mmCIF file of C-alpha atoms and ligand atoms in Angstrom:
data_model
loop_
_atom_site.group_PDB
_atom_site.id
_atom_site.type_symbol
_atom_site.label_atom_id
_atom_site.label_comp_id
_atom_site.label_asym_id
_atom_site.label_seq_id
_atom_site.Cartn_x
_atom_site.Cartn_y
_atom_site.Cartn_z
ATOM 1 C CA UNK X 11 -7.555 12.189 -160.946
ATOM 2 C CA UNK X 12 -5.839 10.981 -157.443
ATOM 3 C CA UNK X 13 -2.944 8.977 -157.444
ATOM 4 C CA UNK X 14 -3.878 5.085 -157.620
ATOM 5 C CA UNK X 15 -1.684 4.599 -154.366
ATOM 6 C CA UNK X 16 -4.280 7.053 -152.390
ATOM 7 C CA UNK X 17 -7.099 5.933 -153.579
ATOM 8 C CA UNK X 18 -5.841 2.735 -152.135
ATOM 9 C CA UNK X 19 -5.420 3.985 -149.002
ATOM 10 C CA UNK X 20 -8.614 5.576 -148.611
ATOM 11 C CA UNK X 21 -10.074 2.584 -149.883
ATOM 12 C CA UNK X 22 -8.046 0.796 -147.061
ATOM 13 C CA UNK X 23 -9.195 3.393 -144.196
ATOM 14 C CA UNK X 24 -12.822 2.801 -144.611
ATOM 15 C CA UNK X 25 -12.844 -0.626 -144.822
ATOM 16 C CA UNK X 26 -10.821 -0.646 -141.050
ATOM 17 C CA UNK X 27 -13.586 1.865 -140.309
ATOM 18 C CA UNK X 28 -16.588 -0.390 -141.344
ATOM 19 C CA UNK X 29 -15.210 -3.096 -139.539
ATOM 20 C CA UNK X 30 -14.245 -1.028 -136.424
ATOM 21 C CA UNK X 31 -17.907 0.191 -136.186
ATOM 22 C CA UNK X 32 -18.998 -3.474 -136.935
ATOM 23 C CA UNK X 33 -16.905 -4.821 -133.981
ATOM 24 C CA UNK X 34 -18.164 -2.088 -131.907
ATOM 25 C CA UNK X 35 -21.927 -2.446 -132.508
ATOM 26 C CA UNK X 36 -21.563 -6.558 -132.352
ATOM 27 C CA UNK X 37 -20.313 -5.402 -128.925
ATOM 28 C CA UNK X 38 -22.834 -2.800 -128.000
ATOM 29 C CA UNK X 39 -25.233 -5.612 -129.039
ATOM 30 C CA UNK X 40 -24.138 -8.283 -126.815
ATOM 31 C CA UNK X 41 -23.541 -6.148 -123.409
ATOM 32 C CA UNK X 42 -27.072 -5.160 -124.144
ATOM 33 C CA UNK X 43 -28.101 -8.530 -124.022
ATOM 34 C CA UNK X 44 -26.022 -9.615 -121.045
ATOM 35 C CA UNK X 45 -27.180 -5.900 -118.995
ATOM 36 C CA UNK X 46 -31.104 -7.105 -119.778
ATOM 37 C CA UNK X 47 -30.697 -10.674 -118.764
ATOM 38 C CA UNK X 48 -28.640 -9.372 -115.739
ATOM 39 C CA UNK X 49 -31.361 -7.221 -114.704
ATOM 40 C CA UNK X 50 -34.923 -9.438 -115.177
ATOM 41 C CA UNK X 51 -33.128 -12.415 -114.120
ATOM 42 C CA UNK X 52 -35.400 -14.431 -112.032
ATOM 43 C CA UNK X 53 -34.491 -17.907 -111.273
ATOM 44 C CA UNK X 54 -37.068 -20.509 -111.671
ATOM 45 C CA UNK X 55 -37.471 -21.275 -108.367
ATOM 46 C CA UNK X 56 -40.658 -23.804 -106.904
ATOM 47 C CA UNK X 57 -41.048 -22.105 -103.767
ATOM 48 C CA UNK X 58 -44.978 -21.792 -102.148
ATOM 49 C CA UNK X 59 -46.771 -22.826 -98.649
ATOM 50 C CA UNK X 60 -49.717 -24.471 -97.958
ATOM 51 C CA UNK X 61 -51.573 -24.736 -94.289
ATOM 52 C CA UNK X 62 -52.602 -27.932 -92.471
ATOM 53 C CA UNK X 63 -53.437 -29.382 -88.671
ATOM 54 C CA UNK X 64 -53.451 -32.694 -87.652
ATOM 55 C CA UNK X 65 -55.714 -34.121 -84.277
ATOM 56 C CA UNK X 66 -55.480 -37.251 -82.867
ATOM 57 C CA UNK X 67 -58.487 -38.214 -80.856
ATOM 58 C CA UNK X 68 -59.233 -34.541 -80.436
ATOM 59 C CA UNK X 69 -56.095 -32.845 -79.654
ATOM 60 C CA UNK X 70 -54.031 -30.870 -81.807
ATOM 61 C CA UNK X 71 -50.641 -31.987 -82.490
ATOM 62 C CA UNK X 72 -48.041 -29.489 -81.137
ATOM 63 C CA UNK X 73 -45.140 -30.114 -83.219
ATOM 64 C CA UNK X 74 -43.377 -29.222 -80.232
ATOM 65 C CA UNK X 75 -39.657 -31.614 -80.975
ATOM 66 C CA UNK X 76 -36.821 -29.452 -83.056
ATOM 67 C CA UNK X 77 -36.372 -32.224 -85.355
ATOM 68 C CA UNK X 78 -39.907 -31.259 -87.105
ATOM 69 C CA UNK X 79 -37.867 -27.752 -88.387
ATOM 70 C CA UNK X 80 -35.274 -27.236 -91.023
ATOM 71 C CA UNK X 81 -32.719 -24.782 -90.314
ATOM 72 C CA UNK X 82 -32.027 -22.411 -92.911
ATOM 73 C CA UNK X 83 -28.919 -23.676 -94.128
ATOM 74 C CA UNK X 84 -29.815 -26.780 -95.231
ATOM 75 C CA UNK X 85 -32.766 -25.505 -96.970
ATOM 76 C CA UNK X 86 -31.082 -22.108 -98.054
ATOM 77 C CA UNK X 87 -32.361 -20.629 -101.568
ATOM 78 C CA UNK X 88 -30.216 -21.774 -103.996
ATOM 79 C CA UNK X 89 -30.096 -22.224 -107.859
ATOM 80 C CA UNK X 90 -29.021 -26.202 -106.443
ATOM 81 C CA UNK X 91 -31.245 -28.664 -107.812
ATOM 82 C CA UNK X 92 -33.196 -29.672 -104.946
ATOM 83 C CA UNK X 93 -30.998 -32.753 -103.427
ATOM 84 C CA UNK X 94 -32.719 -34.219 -100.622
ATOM 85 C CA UNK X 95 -36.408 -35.156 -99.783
ATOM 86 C CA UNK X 96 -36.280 -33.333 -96.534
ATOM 87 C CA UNK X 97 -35.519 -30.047 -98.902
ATOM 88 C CA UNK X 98 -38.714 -30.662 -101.000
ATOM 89 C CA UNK X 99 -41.384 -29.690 -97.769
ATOM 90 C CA UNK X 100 -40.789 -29.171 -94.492
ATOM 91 C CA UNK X 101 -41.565 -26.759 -91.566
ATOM 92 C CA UNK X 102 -39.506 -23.701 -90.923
ATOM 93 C CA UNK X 103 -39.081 -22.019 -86.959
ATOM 94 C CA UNK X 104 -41.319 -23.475 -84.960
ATOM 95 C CA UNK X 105 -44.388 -22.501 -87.455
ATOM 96 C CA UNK X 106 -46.512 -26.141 -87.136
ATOM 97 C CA UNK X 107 -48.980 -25.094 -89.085
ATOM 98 C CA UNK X 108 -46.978 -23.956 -92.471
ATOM 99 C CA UNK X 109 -45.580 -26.694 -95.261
ATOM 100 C CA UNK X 110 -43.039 -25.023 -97.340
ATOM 101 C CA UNK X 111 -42.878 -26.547 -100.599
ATOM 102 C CA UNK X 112 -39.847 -26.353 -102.932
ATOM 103 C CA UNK X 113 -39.870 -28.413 -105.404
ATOM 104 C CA UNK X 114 -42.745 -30.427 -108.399
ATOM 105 C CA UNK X 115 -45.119 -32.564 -107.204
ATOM 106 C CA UNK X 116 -44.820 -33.193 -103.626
ATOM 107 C CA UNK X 117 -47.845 -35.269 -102.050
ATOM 108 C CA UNK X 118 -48.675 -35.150 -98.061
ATOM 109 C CA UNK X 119 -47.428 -38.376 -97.723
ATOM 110 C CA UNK X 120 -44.172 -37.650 -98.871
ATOM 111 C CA UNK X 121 -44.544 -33.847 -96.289
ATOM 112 C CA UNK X 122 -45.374 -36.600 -93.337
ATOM 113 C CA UNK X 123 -42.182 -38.673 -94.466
ATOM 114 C CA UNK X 124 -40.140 -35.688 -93.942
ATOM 115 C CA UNK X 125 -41.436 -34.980 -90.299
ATOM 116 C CA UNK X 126 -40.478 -39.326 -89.646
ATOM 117 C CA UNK X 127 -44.498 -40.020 -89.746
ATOM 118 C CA UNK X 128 -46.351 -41.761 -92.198
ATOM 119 C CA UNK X 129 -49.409 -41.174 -93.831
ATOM 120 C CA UNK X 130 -51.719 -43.471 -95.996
ATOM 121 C CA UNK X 131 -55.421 -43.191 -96.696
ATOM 122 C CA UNK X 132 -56.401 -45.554 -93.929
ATOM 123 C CA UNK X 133 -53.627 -45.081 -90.967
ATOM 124 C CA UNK X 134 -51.438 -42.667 -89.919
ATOM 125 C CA UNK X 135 -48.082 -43.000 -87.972
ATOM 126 C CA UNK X 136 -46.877 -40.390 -85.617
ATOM 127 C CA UNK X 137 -43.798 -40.371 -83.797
ATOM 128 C CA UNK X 138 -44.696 -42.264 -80.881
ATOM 129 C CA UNK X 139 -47.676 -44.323 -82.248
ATOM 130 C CA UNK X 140 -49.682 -45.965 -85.100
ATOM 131 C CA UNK X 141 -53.321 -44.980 -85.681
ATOM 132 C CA UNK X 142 -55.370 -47.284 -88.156
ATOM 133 C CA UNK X 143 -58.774 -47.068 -89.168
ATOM 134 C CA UNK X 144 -61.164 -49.306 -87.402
ATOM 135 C CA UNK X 145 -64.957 -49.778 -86.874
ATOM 136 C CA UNK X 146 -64.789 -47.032 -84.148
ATOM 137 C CA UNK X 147 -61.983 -44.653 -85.530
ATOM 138 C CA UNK X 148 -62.192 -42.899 -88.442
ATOM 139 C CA UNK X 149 -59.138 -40.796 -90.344
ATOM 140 C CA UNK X 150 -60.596 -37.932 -91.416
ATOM 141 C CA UNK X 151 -59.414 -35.432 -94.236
ATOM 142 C CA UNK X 152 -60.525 -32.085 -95.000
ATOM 143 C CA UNK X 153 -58.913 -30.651 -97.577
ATOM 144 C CA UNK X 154 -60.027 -26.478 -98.668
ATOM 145 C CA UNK X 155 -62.950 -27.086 -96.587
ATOM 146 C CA UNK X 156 -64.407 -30.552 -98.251
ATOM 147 C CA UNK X 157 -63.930 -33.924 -97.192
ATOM 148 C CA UNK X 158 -61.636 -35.991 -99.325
ATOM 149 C CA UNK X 159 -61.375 -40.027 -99.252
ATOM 150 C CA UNK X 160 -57.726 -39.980 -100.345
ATOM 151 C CA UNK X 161 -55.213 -37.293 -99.362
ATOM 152 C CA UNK X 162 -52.009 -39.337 -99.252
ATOM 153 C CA UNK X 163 -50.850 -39.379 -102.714
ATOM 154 C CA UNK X 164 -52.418 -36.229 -103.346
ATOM 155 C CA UNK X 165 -50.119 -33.344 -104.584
ATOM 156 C CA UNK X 166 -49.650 -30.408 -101.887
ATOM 157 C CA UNK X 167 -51.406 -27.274 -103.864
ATOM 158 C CA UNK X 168 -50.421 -23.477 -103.207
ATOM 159 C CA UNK X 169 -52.422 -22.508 -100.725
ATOM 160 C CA UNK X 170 -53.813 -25.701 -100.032
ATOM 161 C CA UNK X 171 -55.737 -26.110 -96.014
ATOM 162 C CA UNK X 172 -56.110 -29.651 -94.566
ATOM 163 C CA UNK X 173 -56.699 -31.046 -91.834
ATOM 164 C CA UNK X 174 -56.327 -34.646 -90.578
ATOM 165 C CA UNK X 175 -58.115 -35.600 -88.083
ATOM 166 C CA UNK X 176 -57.773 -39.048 -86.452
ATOM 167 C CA UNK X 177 -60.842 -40.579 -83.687
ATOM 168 C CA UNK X 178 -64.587 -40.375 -83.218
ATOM 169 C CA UNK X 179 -65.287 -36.474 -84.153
ATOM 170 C CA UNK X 180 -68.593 -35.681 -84.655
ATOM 171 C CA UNK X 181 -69.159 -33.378 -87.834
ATOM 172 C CA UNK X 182 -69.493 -29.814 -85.990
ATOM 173 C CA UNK X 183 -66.242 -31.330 -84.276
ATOM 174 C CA UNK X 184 -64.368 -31.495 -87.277
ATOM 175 C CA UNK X 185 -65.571 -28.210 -88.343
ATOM 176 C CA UNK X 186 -63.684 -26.564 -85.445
ATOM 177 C CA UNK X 187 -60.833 -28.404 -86.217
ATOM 178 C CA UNK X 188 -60.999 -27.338 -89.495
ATOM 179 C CA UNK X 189 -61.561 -23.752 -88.242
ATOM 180 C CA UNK X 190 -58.226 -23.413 -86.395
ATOM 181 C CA UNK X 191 -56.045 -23.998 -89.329
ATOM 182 C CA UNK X 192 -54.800 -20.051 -90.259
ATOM 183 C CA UNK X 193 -54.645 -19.017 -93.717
ATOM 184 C CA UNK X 194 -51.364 -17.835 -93.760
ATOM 185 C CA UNK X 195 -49.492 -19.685 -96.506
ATOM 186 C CA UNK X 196 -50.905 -16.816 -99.621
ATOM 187 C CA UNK X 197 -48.344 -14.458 -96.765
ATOM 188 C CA UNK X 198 -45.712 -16.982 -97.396
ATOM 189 C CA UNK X 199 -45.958 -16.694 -100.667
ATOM 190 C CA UNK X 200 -45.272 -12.938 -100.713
ATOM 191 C CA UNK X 201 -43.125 -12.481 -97.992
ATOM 192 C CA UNK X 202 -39.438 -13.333 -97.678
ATOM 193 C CA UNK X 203 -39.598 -16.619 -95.378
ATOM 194 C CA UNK X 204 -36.756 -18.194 -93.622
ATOM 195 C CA UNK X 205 -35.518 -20.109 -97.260
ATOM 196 C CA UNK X 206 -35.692 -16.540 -99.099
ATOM 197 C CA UNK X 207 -36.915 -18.185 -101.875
ATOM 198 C CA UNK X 208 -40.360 -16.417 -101.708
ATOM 199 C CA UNK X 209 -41.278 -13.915 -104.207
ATOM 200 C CA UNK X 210 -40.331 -11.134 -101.827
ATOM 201 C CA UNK X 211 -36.570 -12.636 -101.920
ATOM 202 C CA UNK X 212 -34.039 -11.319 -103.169
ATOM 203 C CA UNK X 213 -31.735 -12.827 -106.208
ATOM 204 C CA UNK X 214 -28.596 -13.046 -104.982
ATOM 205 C CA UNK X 215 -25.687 -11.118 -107.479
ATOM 206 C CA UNK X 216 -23.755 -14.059 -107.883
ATOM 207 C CA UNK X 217 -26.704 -16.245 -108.921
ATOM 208 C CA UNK X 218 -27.551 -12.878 -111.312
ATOM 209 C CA UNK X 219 -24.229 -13.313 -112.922
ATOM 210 C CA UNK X 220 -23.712 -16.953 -112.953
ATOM 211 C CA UNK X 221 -26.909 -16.576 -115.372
ATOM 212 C CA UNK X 222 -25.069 -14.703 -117.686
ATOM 213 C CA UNK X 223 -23.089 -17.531 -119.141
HETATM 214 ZN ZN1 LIG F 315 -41.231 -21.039 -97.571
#
């Protein structure tokens, strides 16, 4: 028979022990937890491109002024909410034929806001003029390679191709408008763009830990 006062004490010792190993795997546990999250983070980020042209009585509109770009700053991939309409679509260096889109539900009319133009289903503005439908002119859209009526209110798809076309184009005319829009917005979507929000972009390692908690 051991002494009462050792069994005590071994009685004592394992109980530290079970709650020693208890801490530890409660610790194990959680930096598990924290290592996975660390490492499949992937911020939910709306980030895709769409392609588009616009003519106005047969020529194609250059996008030529700097103001019709974002620079990368203000548009910079970040786990921000997305603060200002300008940040939801807009062109990036010099491209005038790619909409990046970065946020829900973003129409064309709200993309032609962005570049100071307006757009409605029956007129369009442009920088230096207004264009409305009349009994000779016709506004045109051509959206994946069908006509559409309405196109304003319309919500800019992934991958989307449209062209407005403003004047007296014959159909084969249109066609060839149509025709030199590039598909290059499924590229966008793969590649790292200027925003680095595509899904070739990196997550940054603050963002990566900032998710942690
Ligand atoms: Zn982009």
């Amino acid at each position: 028979m051991e002494p009462k006062k050792h069994q005590k004490l071994r009685k004592s010792i394992v109980t530290k022990k079970v709650a020693i190993a208890g801490v530890a795997g409660l610790l194990i546990g959680m930096l598990l937890v924290l290592g996975i999250r660390f490492v499949t983070y992937k911020p939910e980020v709306v980030h895709y491109h769409a392609n588009f042209a616009v003519y106005v009585n047969g020529v194609k509109e250059q996008f030529k002024a700097l103001k019709y770009y974002e620079e990368t700053e203000v548009t910079a991939c970040t786990l921000e909410p997305v603060d200002s309409p300008k940040e939801r679509a807009h062109m990036h260096g010099n491209v005038n034929d790619v909409v990046h889109v970065e946020d829900h539900l973003v129409t064309w009319s709200h993309f032609m806001q962005n570049l100071g133009w307006s757009l409605g289903d029956d007129y369009l503005k442009t920088a230096d003029a207004i264009y409305p439908v009349s009994e000779q002119k016709k506004l045109v859209f051509i959206l994946n390679g069908k006509p559409v009526e309405n196109i304003a209110d319309q919500i800019i798809q992934d991958k989307d191709k449209l062209l407005i076309s403003y004047g007296t184009a014959t159909s084969s005319q249109l066609q060839e408008q149509y025709k030199s829009i590039p598909a290059t917005a499924g590229t966008y979507d793969t590649s790292k763009d200027p925003a680095g929000c595509g899904a070739g972009g990196e997550v940054k390692m603050s963002d990566r830990i900032r998710n942690l908690f």
